[in-house]
XYZ file of C-alpha atoms in Angstrom:
708
model
C 0.000 0.000 0.000
C 1.338 3.401 -1.007
C 1.762 5.684 2.061
C -1.091 8.153 2.489
C 1.283 11.133 2.388
C 1.950 10.348 -1.309
C -1.715 10.308 -2.385
C -1.557 13.944 -3.426
C 1.593 13.308 -5.502
C -0.143 10.530 -7.446
C -3.434 12.404 -7.963
C -4.538 13.075 -11.554
C -3.387 16.323 -13.145
C -6.940 16.864 -14.464
C -7.880 18.256 -11.032
C -5.585 21.268 -11.565
C -6.953 24.655 -12.561
C -6.478 25.123 -16.306
C -5.972 21.398 -17.015
C -9.085 19.750 -18.407
C -9.465 16.119 -19.414
C -8.290 16.799 -22.988
C -5.121 18.671 -21.942
C -4.446 16.040 -19.259
C -4.458 13.287 -21.883
C -2.021 15.250 -24.059
C 0.148 15.905 -20.998
C 0.276 12.172 -20.214
C 2.012 11.498 -23.538
C 4.581 14.174 -22.700
C 5.353 13.766 -18.992
C 4.498 10.178 -18.059
C 7.226 7.620 -18.746
C 5.952 4.731 -20.857
C 6.604 1.447 -19.071
C 6.679 -0.732 -22.174
C 3.743 -2.693 -20.716
C 0.615 -3.181 -22.879
C -1.792 -0.271 -22.529
C 0.783 1.982 -20.856
C 0.168 4.676 -23.490
C -3.365 5.140 -22.048
C -2.137 6.080 -18.581
C -3.072 9.472 -17.149
C -0.729 12.277 -16.117
C -0.228 12.562 -12.364
C 1.091 15.455 -10.298
C 4.383 13.618 -9.692
C 4.884 13.313 -13.472
C 4.638 17.091 -13.858
C 6.999 17.676 -10.925
C 9.593 15.323 -12.460
C 9.270 16.976 -15.898
C 12.216 19.327 -15.430
C 12.921 22.496 -17.414
C 15.712 22.356 -19.997
C 16.511 26.064 -20.036
C 15.602 29.520 -18.755
C 14.298 32.633 -20.524
C 15.621 35.743 -18.800
C 12.974 38.500 -18.819
C 14.806 40.764 -16.371
C 16.022 43.228 -19.027
C 13.602 46.196 -18.670
C 14.791 48.993 -20.982
C 12.881 52.093 -22.024
C 11.733 52.169 -25.673
C 14.503 54.586 -26.722
C 17.104 52.235 -25.244
C 16.161 48.876 -26.813
C 19.022 46.407 -27.489
C 19.831 45.099 -31.026
C 18.372 41.667 -30.116
C 17.213 39.443 -27.279
C 14.261 39.278 -24.876
C 13.002 42.523 -23.336
C 10.207 43.401 -20.931
C 8.774 46.915 -21.281
C 6.114 48.883 -19.399
C 4.091 50.889 -21.923
C 0.747 52.557 -22.565
C -1.405 51.072 -25.318
C -1.986 53.394 -28.262
C -3.796 53.046 -31.574
C -4.829 49.673 -33.066
C -4.315 49.344 -36.813
C -6.268 46.352 -38.168
C -5.346 44.953 -41.612
C -7.654 45.363 -44.632
C -10.523 42.865 -44.329
C -9.562 40.691 -47.331
C -5.779 40.831 -47.090
C -4.538 38.345 -44.497
C -0.892 38.893 -45.400
C -0.919 42.334 -43.789
C -0.378 42.037 -40.010
C -2.435 43.594 -37.228
C -0.412 46.351 -35.500
C -0.760 47.907 -32.066
C 1.293 50.986 -31.179
C 2.559 51.174 -27.567
C 4.584 54.012 -26.037
C 6.350 55.286 -22.934
C 7.810 58.705 -22.148
C 10.846 57.984 -24.382
C 9.245 56.712 -27.615
C 6.859 54.316 -29.339
C 7.060 50.697 -30.489
C 4.807 48.602 -32.787
C 3.542 45.179 -31.668
C 2.927 42.982 -34.711
C 0.397 40.111 -34.951
C -0.160 37.869 -37.974
C -3.521 36.097 -38.525
C -4.792 37.495 -35.254
C -8.330 37.973 -34.007
C -9.091 41.703 -33.622
C -11.637 41.541 -30.756
C -9.200 39.381 -28.715
C -6.398 41.930 -29.177
C -8.761 44.784 -28.244
C -9.544 42.998 -24.961
C -5.897 42.121 -24.276
C -4.520 45.544 -25.242
C -7.225 48.126 -24.440
C -6.296 51.617 -25.683
C -5.116 54.027 -23.014
C -4.218 51.335 -20.441
C -0.755 50.328 -19.220
C 0.542 46.841 -19.969
C 3.753 44.923 -19.325
C 4.927 43.409 -22.627
C 7.637 40.760 -22.853
C 9.025 39.281 -26.052
C 11.833 39.125 -28.563
C 12.981 42.420 -30.042
C 13.322 42.481 -33.844
C 14.303 45.253 -36.239
C 12.485 45.908 -39.514
C 13.671 48.681 -41.868
C 15.686 50.173 -39.004
C 12.685 50.240 -36.645
C 12.368 47.989 -33.555
C 9.226 45.874 -33.116
C 7.978 42.874 -31.130
C 6.232 40.213 -33.220
C 3.696 38.164 -31.227
C 4.831 39.072 -27.681
C 5.182 36.122 -25.289
C 3.338 37.965 -22.513
C 0.930 40.943 -22.382
C 0.073 41.461 -18.696
C -1.623 43.830 -16.286
C 0.423 45.124 -13.337
C -1.211 42.516 -11.079
C -0.474 39.666 -13.518
C 3.074 40.928 -14.014
C 3.743 40.823 -10.257
C 3.133 37.044 -10.397
C 5.148 36.363 -13.553
C 8.611 34.838 -12.986
C 11.229 37.063 -14.637
C 13.344 33.957 -15.048
C 10.933 31.726 -16.953
C 11.675 27.970 -17.113
C 11.579 26.384 -20.594
C 10.036 22.910 -20.670
C 10.067 20.176 -23.321
C 6.594 20.571 -24.865
C 4.198 18.846 -27.233
C 1.435 20.088 -29.541
C -1.556 21.118 -27.447
C 0.390 22.098 -24.306
C 2.014 25.530 -23.957
C 4.849 26.475 -21.615
C 2.512 28.924 -19.852
C -0.082 26.239 -19.105
C 2.538 23.754 -17.931
C 4.426 26.278 -15.771
C 1.219 27.486 -14.132
C 0.135 23.902 -13.364
C 3.492 23.037 -11.791
C 3.442 26.179 -9.620
C -0.022 25.133 -8.381
C 1.316 21.704 -7.407
C 4.343 23.097 -5.563
C 2.091 25.350 -3.486
C -0.067 22.422 -2.433
C 1.949 19.183 -2.010
C 2.800 17.927 1.499
C 6.372 18.068 2.786
C 7.983 14.606 2.771
C 10.288 13.293 5.512
C 14.042 13.367 4.801
C 15.235 9.970 3.545
C 18.841 10.925 2.856
C 21.669 10.571 5.351
C 22.004 13.889 7.192
C 25.826 13.881 7.106
C 25.834 13.272 3.323
C 23.353 16.130 2.685
C 25.390 18.507 4.884
C 28.725 17.560 3.311
C 27.396 18.099 -0.237
C 25.389 21.217 0.752
C 22.284 19.753 -0.894
C 18.785 21.224 -0.360
C 15.734 19.309 0.856
C 13.741 17.355 -1.748
C 10.884 19.860 -2.055
C 13.221 22.872 -2.003
C 15.163 21.307 -4.872
C 11.962 20.924 -6.920
C 10.984 24.547 -6.222
C 14.456 25.764 -7.194
C 14.393 23.962 -10.553
C 10.832 24.930 -11.477
C 11.280 28.542 -10.297
C 14.967 29.247 -11.070
C 16.570 32.292 -9.492
C 19.515 32.386 -11.901
C 20.432 30.955 -15.317
C 22.844 28.322 -13.915
C 20.353 26.661 -11.526
C 19.419 23.957 -14.040
C 22.987 22.771 -14.723
C 23.601 19.060 -13.922
C 26.078 20.018 -11.171
C 23.773 22.537 -9.439
C 22.879 21.502 -5.853
C 19.142 21.186 -6.649
C 19.739 18.996 -9.701
C 22.277 16.837 -7.828
C 19.834 16.372 -4.950
C 17.020 15.049 -7.163
C 19.390 12.934 -9.263
C 20.763 11.312 -6.113
C 17.249 10.594 -4.790
C 16.342 8.799 -8.025
C 19.630 6.884 -8.164
C 19.344 5.779 -4.534
C 15.782 4.511 -5.160
C 17.107 2.566 -8.166
C 20.069 1.044 -6.328
C 18.104 0.197 -3.182
C 15.418 -1.536 -5.275
C 18.013 -3.517 -7.249
C 19.759 -4.556 -4.035
C 16.451 -5.816 -2.635
C 15.739 -7.781 -5.843
C 19.216 -9.285 -5.768
C 18.900 -10.272 -2.110
C 15.483 -11.820 -2.743
C 16.655 -13.815 -5.770
C 19.831 -14.973 -4.054
C 17.834 -16.020 -1.010
C 15.819 -18.458 -3.159
C 18.345 -21.215 -2.541
C 20.072 -22.280 -5.707
C 21.573 -25.675 -6.330
C 24.960 -27.012 -7.151
C 25.274 -27.628 -10.878
C 28.580 -29.320 -11.459
C 29.524 -31.573 -14.383
C 32.406 -33.938 -15.098
C 33.624 -31.737 -17.994
C 33.335 -34.394 -20.717
C 30.604 -32.767 -22.823
C 32.334 -29.416 -22.429
C 35.667 -30.827 -23.593
C 34.049 -32.528 -26.594
C 32.658 -29.159 -27.683
C 36.036 -27.428 -27.228
C 37.693 -30.206 -29.290
C 35.099 -29.761 -32.067
C 35.702 -25.995 -32.357
C 37.701 -24.849 -35.399
C 39.545 -22.346 -33.164
C 40.956 -22.066 -29.643
C 39.166 -20.167 -26.888
C 40.570 -16.720 -26.121
C 41.973 -15.999 -22.658
C 38.940 -13.784 -22.023
C 36.529 -16.608 -22.987
C 38.331 -19.070 -20.704
C 38.130 -16.613 -17.807
C 34.412 -15.992 -18.436
C 33.705 -19.756 -18.534
C 35.563 -20.295 -15.251
C 33.578 -17.483 -13.513
C 30.270 -18.909 -14.773
C 31.120 -22.498 -13.807
C 32.156 -21.349 -10.317
C 28.757 -19.623 -9.955
C 26.925 -22.743 -11.145
C 28.873 -24.978 -8.753
C 28.025 -22.716 -5.834
C 24.842 -23.452 -3.808
C 23.855 -19.792 -4.307
C 21.838 -18.867 -7.345
C 23.809 -17.481 -10.312
C 22.780 -13.994 -11.453
C 25.416 -12.968 -13.981
C 25.604 -10.575 -16.925
C 28.005 -11.553 -19.718
C 28.912 -8.469 -21.717
C 30.836 -8.885 -24.924
C 31.455 -6.673 -27.892
C 30.245 -7.676 -31.347
C 31.998 -10.914 -32.323
C 33.714 -11.509 -28.963
C 32.392 -15.096 -28.779
C 29.625 -15.002 -26.146
C 27.619 -17.820 -27.746
C 30.405 -20.368 -27.224
C 30.750 -19.321 -23.590
C 26.987 -19.781 -23.162
C 27.100 -23.185 -24.893
C 29.855 -24.436 -22.559
C 27.709 -23.380 -19.578
C 24.738 -25.283 -21.072
C 26.938 -28.359 -21.630
C 27.887 -28.259 -17.934
C 24.189 -28.043 -17.027
C 23.519 -31.151 -19.174
C 26.430 -33.009 -17.518
C 24.740 -32.340 -14.163
C 21.448 -33.751 -15.489
C 19.564 -30.457 -15.882
C 18.208 -28.664 -18.959
C 19.033 -25.227 -20.355
C 16.944 -22.601 -22.131
C 18.459 -19.926 -24.383
C 16.010 -17.082 -25.092
C 16.718 -14.677 -27.975
C 14.720 -11.701 -29.300
C 14.034 -12.752 -32.910
C 13.151 -15.833 -34.919
C 16.104 -15.221 -37.288
C 18.516 -15.207 -34.358
C 16.977 -18.340 -32.783
C 17.432 -20.298 -36.023
C 20.930 -18.978 -36.527
C 21.863 -19.997 -32.956
C 20.500 -23.520 -33.394
C 22.388 -23.881 -36.700
C 25.650 -23.122 -34.858
C 24.862 -24.940 -31.605
C 23.336 -28.200 -32.914
C 26.437 -29.744 -34.569
C 28.591 -28.896 -31.525
C 25.952 -30.292 -29.140
C 25.785 -33.498 -31.202
C 29.583 -33.822 -30.978
C 29.105 -33.834 -27.205
C 26.192 -36.297 -27.304
C 23.625 -33.632 -26.395
C 20.289 -32.832 -28.025
C 19.479 -29.212 -28.899
C 16.143 -28.021 -30.332
C 14.475 -24.748 -31.342
C 11.033 -23.411 -30.361
C 9.518 -20.215 -31.771
C 6.026 -19.239 -32.864
C 6.680 -21.058 -36.138
C 6.666 -24.571 -34.655
C 3.069 -25.761 -35.055
C 0.849 -28.793 -34.725
C 2.330 -32.293 -34.340
C 5.944 -31.058 -34.643
C 5.425 -28.633 -31.756
C 3.627 -31.208 -29.615
C 6.403 -33.797 -30.088
C 8.972 -31.177 -29.140
C 7.021 -30.248 -25.977
C 6.695 -33.920 -25.023
C 10.442 -34.468 -25.474
C 11.159 -31.337 -23.427
C 8.878 -32.450 -20.579
C 10.448 -35.932 -20.535
C 13.998 -34.532 -20.395
C 15.041 -35.799 -23.854
C 16.018 -32.266 -24.904
C 19.113 -30.878 -23.154
C 19.193 -27.404 -24.743
C 16.166 -25.449 -25.974
C 16.738 -22.305 -28.042
C 13.812 -19.986 -28.743
C 12.073 -16.629 -28.641
C 9.525 -15.442 -26.043
C 7.574 -18.620 -27.043
C 9.752 -20.372 -24.415
C 7.847 -18.920 -21.485
C 4.344 -19.337 -22.883
C 1.823 -21.616 -21.209
C 2.142 -25.284 -22.097
C 5.942 -25.220 -22.332
C 7.245 -27.412 -19.483
C 10.765 -28.613 -18.658
C 11.680 -31.832 -16.859
C 14.289 -29.925 -14.850
C 15.370 -26.439 -15.955
C 18.726 -25.689 -14.330
C 20.092 -22.822 -16.446
C 18.359 -19.907 -18.156
C 20.372 -17.835 -20.641
C 18.873 -14.647 -22.051
C 20.542 -13.083 -25.090
C 20.115 -9.332 -25.681
C 18.410 -8.886 -22.292
C 17.490 -5.234 -22.896
C 14.997 -6.361 -25.535
C 13.017 -8.274 -22.920
C 11.148 -6.831 -19.962
C 11.973 -7.971 -16.441
C 8.585 -9.734 -16.319
C 9.567 -11.929 -19.286
C 12.832 -12.837 -17.595
C 11.005 -13.899 -14.435
C 8.357 -15.784 -16.475
C 11.020 -17.988 -18.056
C 12.706 -18.648 -14.725
C 9.346 -19.658 -13.240
C 9.393 -22.669 -15.609
C 11.942 -24.187 -13.248
C 10.746 -26.470 -10.431
C 13.692 -25.244 -8.365
C 15.420 -21.846 -8.683
C 17.460 -21.868 -11.891
C 20.774 -20.161 -12.525
C 20.522 -17.083 -14.736
C 23.038 -15.871 -17.307
C 22.193 -12.744 -19.287
C 24.239 -12.067 -22.430
C 24.430 -8.854 -24.417
C 26.419 -7.811 -27.466
C 25.496 -4.214 -26.714
C 28.516 -2.919 -24.787
C 27.026 -1.093 -21.832
C 28.825 1.766 -20.066
C 29.692 0.924 -16.488
C 27.243 3.453 -15.007
C 24.410 2.096 -17.119
C 25.275 -1.506 -16.267
C 25.012 -0.610 -12.569
C 21.536 0.896 -12.972
C 20.064 -1.738 -15.294
C 21.890 -4.827 -14.016
C 22.873 -3.813 -10.504
C 21.279 -7.019 -9.209
C 23.879 -9.063 -11.128
C 27.558 -9.929 -11.157
C 29.162 -8.715 -14.370
C 31.669 -10.453 -16.662
C 33.161 -8.619 -19.624
C 34.529 -10.416 -22.675
C 37.337 -8.352 -24.126
C 39.057 -8.729 -27.477
C 37.939 -10.762 -30.467
C 38.615 -14.349 -31.514
C 41.690 -14.880 -33.703
C 41.218 -14.203 -37.395
C 38.705 -11.356 -37.035
C 39.507 -8.579 -39.542
C 39.639 -4.838 -38.810
C 36.897 -2.882 -40.618
C 37.751 0.146 -42.757
C 34.964 2.675 -42.006
C 34.207 5.639 -44.288
C 31.639 8.433 -44.063
C 30.198 9.691 -47.383
C 27.369 12.046 -48.438
C 24.335 10.765 -50.351
C 25.450 12.816 -53.392
C 28.199 10.220 -53.887
C 25.689 7.355 -54.201
C 26.712 6.633 -57.823
C 30.373 6.413 -56.766
C 29.439 4.027 -53.910
C 27.360 1.839 -56.240
C 30.228 1.736 -58.793
C 32.557 0.508 -56.040
C 29.986 -2.068 -54.986
C 29.762 -3.346 -58.576
C 33.552 -3.861 -58.692
C 33.449 -5.730 -55.363
C 30.574 -7.996 -56.457
C 32.500 -8.790 -59.677
C 35.312 -10.081 -57.384
C 32.853 -12.387 -55.606
C 32.345 -10.225 -52.473
C 29.085 -9.991 -50.533
C 27.486 -6.863 -49.067
C 24.719 -5.746 -46.728
C 22.835 -2.574 -47.635
C 20.907 -1.384 -44.580
C 18.116 1.088 -45.209
C 17.221 4.129 -43.173
C 15.504 3.868 -39.863
C 12.762 6.334 -40.761
C 10.996 5.920 -37.422
C 9.961 3.058 -35.140
C 7.693 1.654 -37.842
C 8.111 -1.667 -39.614
C 5.882 -0.390 -42.395
C 7.854 2.777 -43.159
C 11.221 0.999 -42.822
C 9.906 -1.682 -45.210
C 8.929 0.994 -47.765
C 12.421 2.537 -47.625
C 14.076 -0.878 -48.023
C 11.823 -1.846 -50.934
C 12.637 1.386 -52.776
C 16.409 0.770 -52.457
C 15.968 -2.897 -53.408
C 14.135 -1.865 -56.602
C 16.843 0.654 -57.585
C 19.707 -1.830 -56.976
C 17.868 -4.601 -58.816
C 17.931 -2.570 -62.050
C 21.728 -2.654 -61.865
C 22.522 -5.976 -60.176
C 19.526 -8.072 -61.276
C 18.948 -11.341 -59.402
C 22.068 -10.871 -57.248
C 20.042 -8.642 -54.863
C 17.773 -9.916 -52.061
C 15.529 -8.146 -49.534
C 14.594 -8.820 -45.881
C 12.451 -6.642 -43.617
C 10.444 -6.973 -40.415
C 7.085 -7.477 -42.118
C 8.124 -10.622 -44.021
C 7.056 -14.071 -42.781
C 9.769 -16.065 -41.005
C 10.112 -18.692 -43.732
C 10.529 -15.974 -46.388
C 13.314 -14.327 -44.373
C 15.045 -17.686 -43.893
C 14.998 -18.389 -47.632
C 16.545 -15.023 -48.502
C 19.153 -15.311 -45.729
C 20.091 -18.838 -46.889
C 20.550 -17.613 -50.483
C 22.799 -14.787 -49.209
C 24.770 -17.198 -47.039
C 25.434 -19.602 -49.949
C 26.478 -16.753 -52.253
C 23.521 -17.049 -54.604
C 22.787 -13.449 -53.604
C 25.641 -10.926 -53.498
C 23.760 -8.002 -51.955
C 21.260 -8.169 -49.094
C 19.067 -5.068 -48.752
C 17.644 -4.985 -45.258
C 16.073 -2.987 -42.461
C 17.592 -3.322 -38.971
C 16.297 -6.921 -38.622
C 19.923 -7.971 -39.266
C 21.205 -5.780 -36.413
C 21.795 -8.506 -33.840
C 23.549 -11.822 -34.239
C 23.261 -12.450 -37.996
C 26.424 -14.301 -38.990
C 27.580 -14.596 -42.613
C 31.419 -14.697 -42.437
C 31.713 -14.274 -46.228
C 30.006 -10.846 -46.134
C 32.701 -8.167 -46.059
C 30.902 -4.911 -47.006
C 28.348 -3.015 -44.905
C 26.591 0.030 -46.401
C 24.312 1.967 -44.038
C 22.058 4.546 -45.651
C 20.981 7.637 -43.671
C 23.490 6.650 -40.996
C 22.857 9.985 -39.245
C 19.469 8.635 -38.102
C 20.909 5.702 -36.150
C 22.286 5.654 -32.624
C 25.952 4.819 -32.097
C 25.261 1.440 -30.489
C 23.043 0.448 -33.397
C 25.619 1.542 -35.985
C 28.227 -0.502 -34.103
C 25.953 -3.567 -34.055
C 25.288 -3.273 -37.783
C 28.962 -2.806 -38.624
C 29.702 -5.922 -36.572
C 27.915 -8.053 -39.174
C 31.090 -7.803 -41.322
C 34.743 -8.458 -40.451
C 33.840 -12.033 -39.439
C 35.714 -13.892 -42.180
C 39.195 -13.836 -43.697
C 38.512 -11.006 -46.217
C 39.396 -7.363 -45.542
C 36.119 -5.647 -44.624
C 34.688 -2.183 -45.059
C 31.745 -0.125 -43.837
C 30.308 2.904 -45.662
C 28.149 5.300 -43.616
C 26.007 7.387 -45.992
C 24.509 10.615 -44.654
C 21.914 12.890 -46.224
C 22.025 16.683 -46.045
C 23.931 18.822 -43.565
C 24.953 16.914 -40.436
C 23.895 18.244 -37.041
C 26.462 18.458 -34.232
C 25.383 15.201 -32.534
C 25.168 13.224 -35.792
C 28.607 14.474 -36.877
C 30.098 13.459 -33.491
C 28.463 10.033 -33.797
C 29.851 9.313 -37.279
C 33.291 10.646 -36.283
C 33.364 8.179 -33.355
C 32.422 5.311 -35.697
C 35.248 6.258 -38.054
C 37.821 6.462 -35.261
C 37.196 3.311 -33.202
C 35.813 -0.235 -33.293
C 35.922 -0.619 -29.496
C 32.303 -1.117 -28.469
C 32.886 0.042 -24.892
C 34.381 3.380 -26.025
C 31.449 3.734 -28.444
C 28.954 2.977 -25.673
C 30.405 5.626 -23.345
C 30.242 8.175 -26.181
C 26.668 7.116 -26.976
C 25.688 7.683 -23.348
C 27.039 11.251 -23.510
C 25.314 11.991 -26.818
C 21.944 10.340 -26.336
C 21.245 9.720 -22.666
C 20.623 6.483 -20.820
C 17.073 5.736 -21.908
C 17.957 5.545 -25.571
C 21.234 3.643 -25.201
C 19.584 0.610 -23.644
C 16.445 0.893 -25.696
C 14.548 1.231 -22.418
C 11.664 3.006 -24.085
C 10.614 -0.416 -25.344
C 12.040 -2.808 -22.794
C 10.501 -2.092 -19.423
C 13.944 -1.321 -17.926
C 13.720 1.758 -15.676
C 14.860 4.952 -17.355
C 15.692 8.116 -15.436
C 13.857 11.424 -15.365
C 15.959 13.386 -12.885
C 19.375 11.743 -13.172
C 21.598 11.982 -16.250
C 24.027 9.065 -16.188
C 26.411 10.877 -18.518
C 26.694 13.622 -15.874
C 25.881 11.913 -12.570
C 28.045 8.763 -12.695
C 29.862 9.694 -9.487
C 26.529 9.997 -7.633
C 25.560 6.534 -8.855
C 28.533 4.914 -7.141
C 27.700 6.771 -3.922
C 24.064 5.588 -4.177
C 25.237 1.998 -4.709
C 27.445 2.176 -1.604
C 24.652 3.781 0.444
C 22.095 1.125 -0.618
C 24.523 -1.629 0.366
C 25.149 -0.023 3.764
C 21.401 0.504 4.382
C 20.625 -3.190 3.859
C 23.665 -4.372 5.829
C 22.664 -2.327 8.878
C 18.856 -2.567 8.513
C 17.979 -5.511 6.210
C 14.203 -5.264 6.716
C 14.035 -1.440 6.620
C 12.536 -1.103 10.093
C 14.974 1.471 11.549
C 14.643 5.222 12.127
C 15.450 6.248 8.534
C 13.527 3.375 6.972
C 9.983 4.761 6.919
C 11.259 7.685 4.868
C 13.205 5.311 2.574
C 10.034 3.319 1.926
C 8.272 6.564 0.977
C 11.164 7.302 -1.412
C 10.814 3.857 -3.065
C 7.078 4.412 -3.566
C 7.605 7.953 -4.860
C 10.015 6.692 -7.531
C 7.670 3.767 -8.283
C 9.912 0.968 -7.113
C 6.867 -0.756 -5.598
C 8.144 -4.226 -6.574
C 11.033 -3.797 -4.145
C 8.619 -2.947 -1.305
C 6.642 -6.117 -2.063
C 9.854 -8.146 -1.798
C 10.435 -6.579 1.626
C 6.912 -7.558 2.679
C 7.504 -11.101 1.431
C 10.574 -11.298 3.648
């Protein structure tokens, strides 16, 4: 149960003056974080959502010159008497409506386009004094204000903040409406008890929680919103502590569910190693030893295996699954896409057979008698390793004894899906999460703080460096000429089409258009895959590309993760400026897997913005995924880097991990100390900490506390 003191914080914003049901619905899309759960887009905006929607800048309206002393540019606020209105001719809408205002030093025209005369007559009644604030512009040597931001009476002006916060907005919600609503909330919400350690707050000179909110929403100077300002640091630390305390509680709860010792004799594992066409890297050997030690321990394994593109995570996972089979338990490997599941089984099955193990695949495509036989074999224990998509945790899928769960590309699955798969186990199963998305350390702590972390460094022997070039779209003919020469030499290429927006349909249209244009030049050597194709169709095209029947594969980002065609040595990414760094890195990682020298061409369209230029420069300069990930965090922010908008992983509203990494470590240490000294949160500070967890919507952690 949420504490009563927070009821006001979680009340609907529709109760505020000036916010009706329609505006509230629009506000919800702007200020309420989407959880990634079905129906989350229909949620309403609450007062806490508005409070946590922080300004991104400040408009300074303190400059109050007389009319004869106006600056060349910038925002001014003048006190003037309203003079004559000059309405435009009735049938000429291109002529603006003008209102002359004056003070003792001169006069100034206010200019309004497509404006309603009666409204302006009410707002600017002739002969009355008004305070007018807006941007000064000069036209034919004469100053004017076009569409002033504010036209106020003396009484209204006395309430207007001269330092006006600028909020991220959406169509249908103005800054005035939002600012006014937030000021109403701040005047009315109850004071919350202090949950932070008093010595920490004093040492950092941080304000109280509510004071920090007031400072940010009603700034007193232009630097108050900076990430290192005391108010911003205070709120960031609150959010980070809630995150770390919740993760620590989850970890403690999961560890407490007694694991089991999973220990093999090493024979199946050795058979797989002997069947490999290469030797394990030092990093792979170290990762395997850490995982096997976890599995052999009576505690439950909760480990994240991070490896850059092509670092060999799958083999590490397979050796863990072989150990599970040696101990008489089954393993499940869950991947995000059908393509990836089938590619994994193609690589795993021959190695499993060499070790005398049976591996199978289960996705939505297995139907009827084939599916039923597979489920029967799984339930009887005849299948040692099951690879599949989210179909693995659906009803009706039962294991004889599930000992190890491996999740590939964890950030594509919500936490609920992870727990659903683990619930298939009669006894607590070990959990290994694998990701080829290198995650910055700060982000790993916030998303996977409940886990131990292993990093795979380096690449297996034989991997080729990739020559990366950045070229404008105007050079498309030159790029296509080069591609034709490469194809004539027997080389294979991916051509990835622009990510127009998060829409399979629009991405498909872009890919089809490029496919059609390349087909006129390359004929039947070009194939196409996109997200709206049926699984069997995709498989057919991929198989033709893999055998060399196709030389060029035009694709949307469905080939981003895990697709492995060692013979492909050219990657062309169109509209590369629209992709995030991590995604560009994933796509580039599809080449450089064979013995041929590989190249990547990043095509951009138009003039590059500052962020896009920095992104492409980073891609040109390094192939190190961890360097790229840190840069991506700085450029895009944490929510985008992990894809948390879609995944159900908590994203941050008050903390910026690119700026507040040092606070994160402090929050981690504090959370650890809190639970060491007061494991059930019953001490003096604990009631306030529980309120903090509820405020930041870490209710799951509270439920774990209640469950003991």
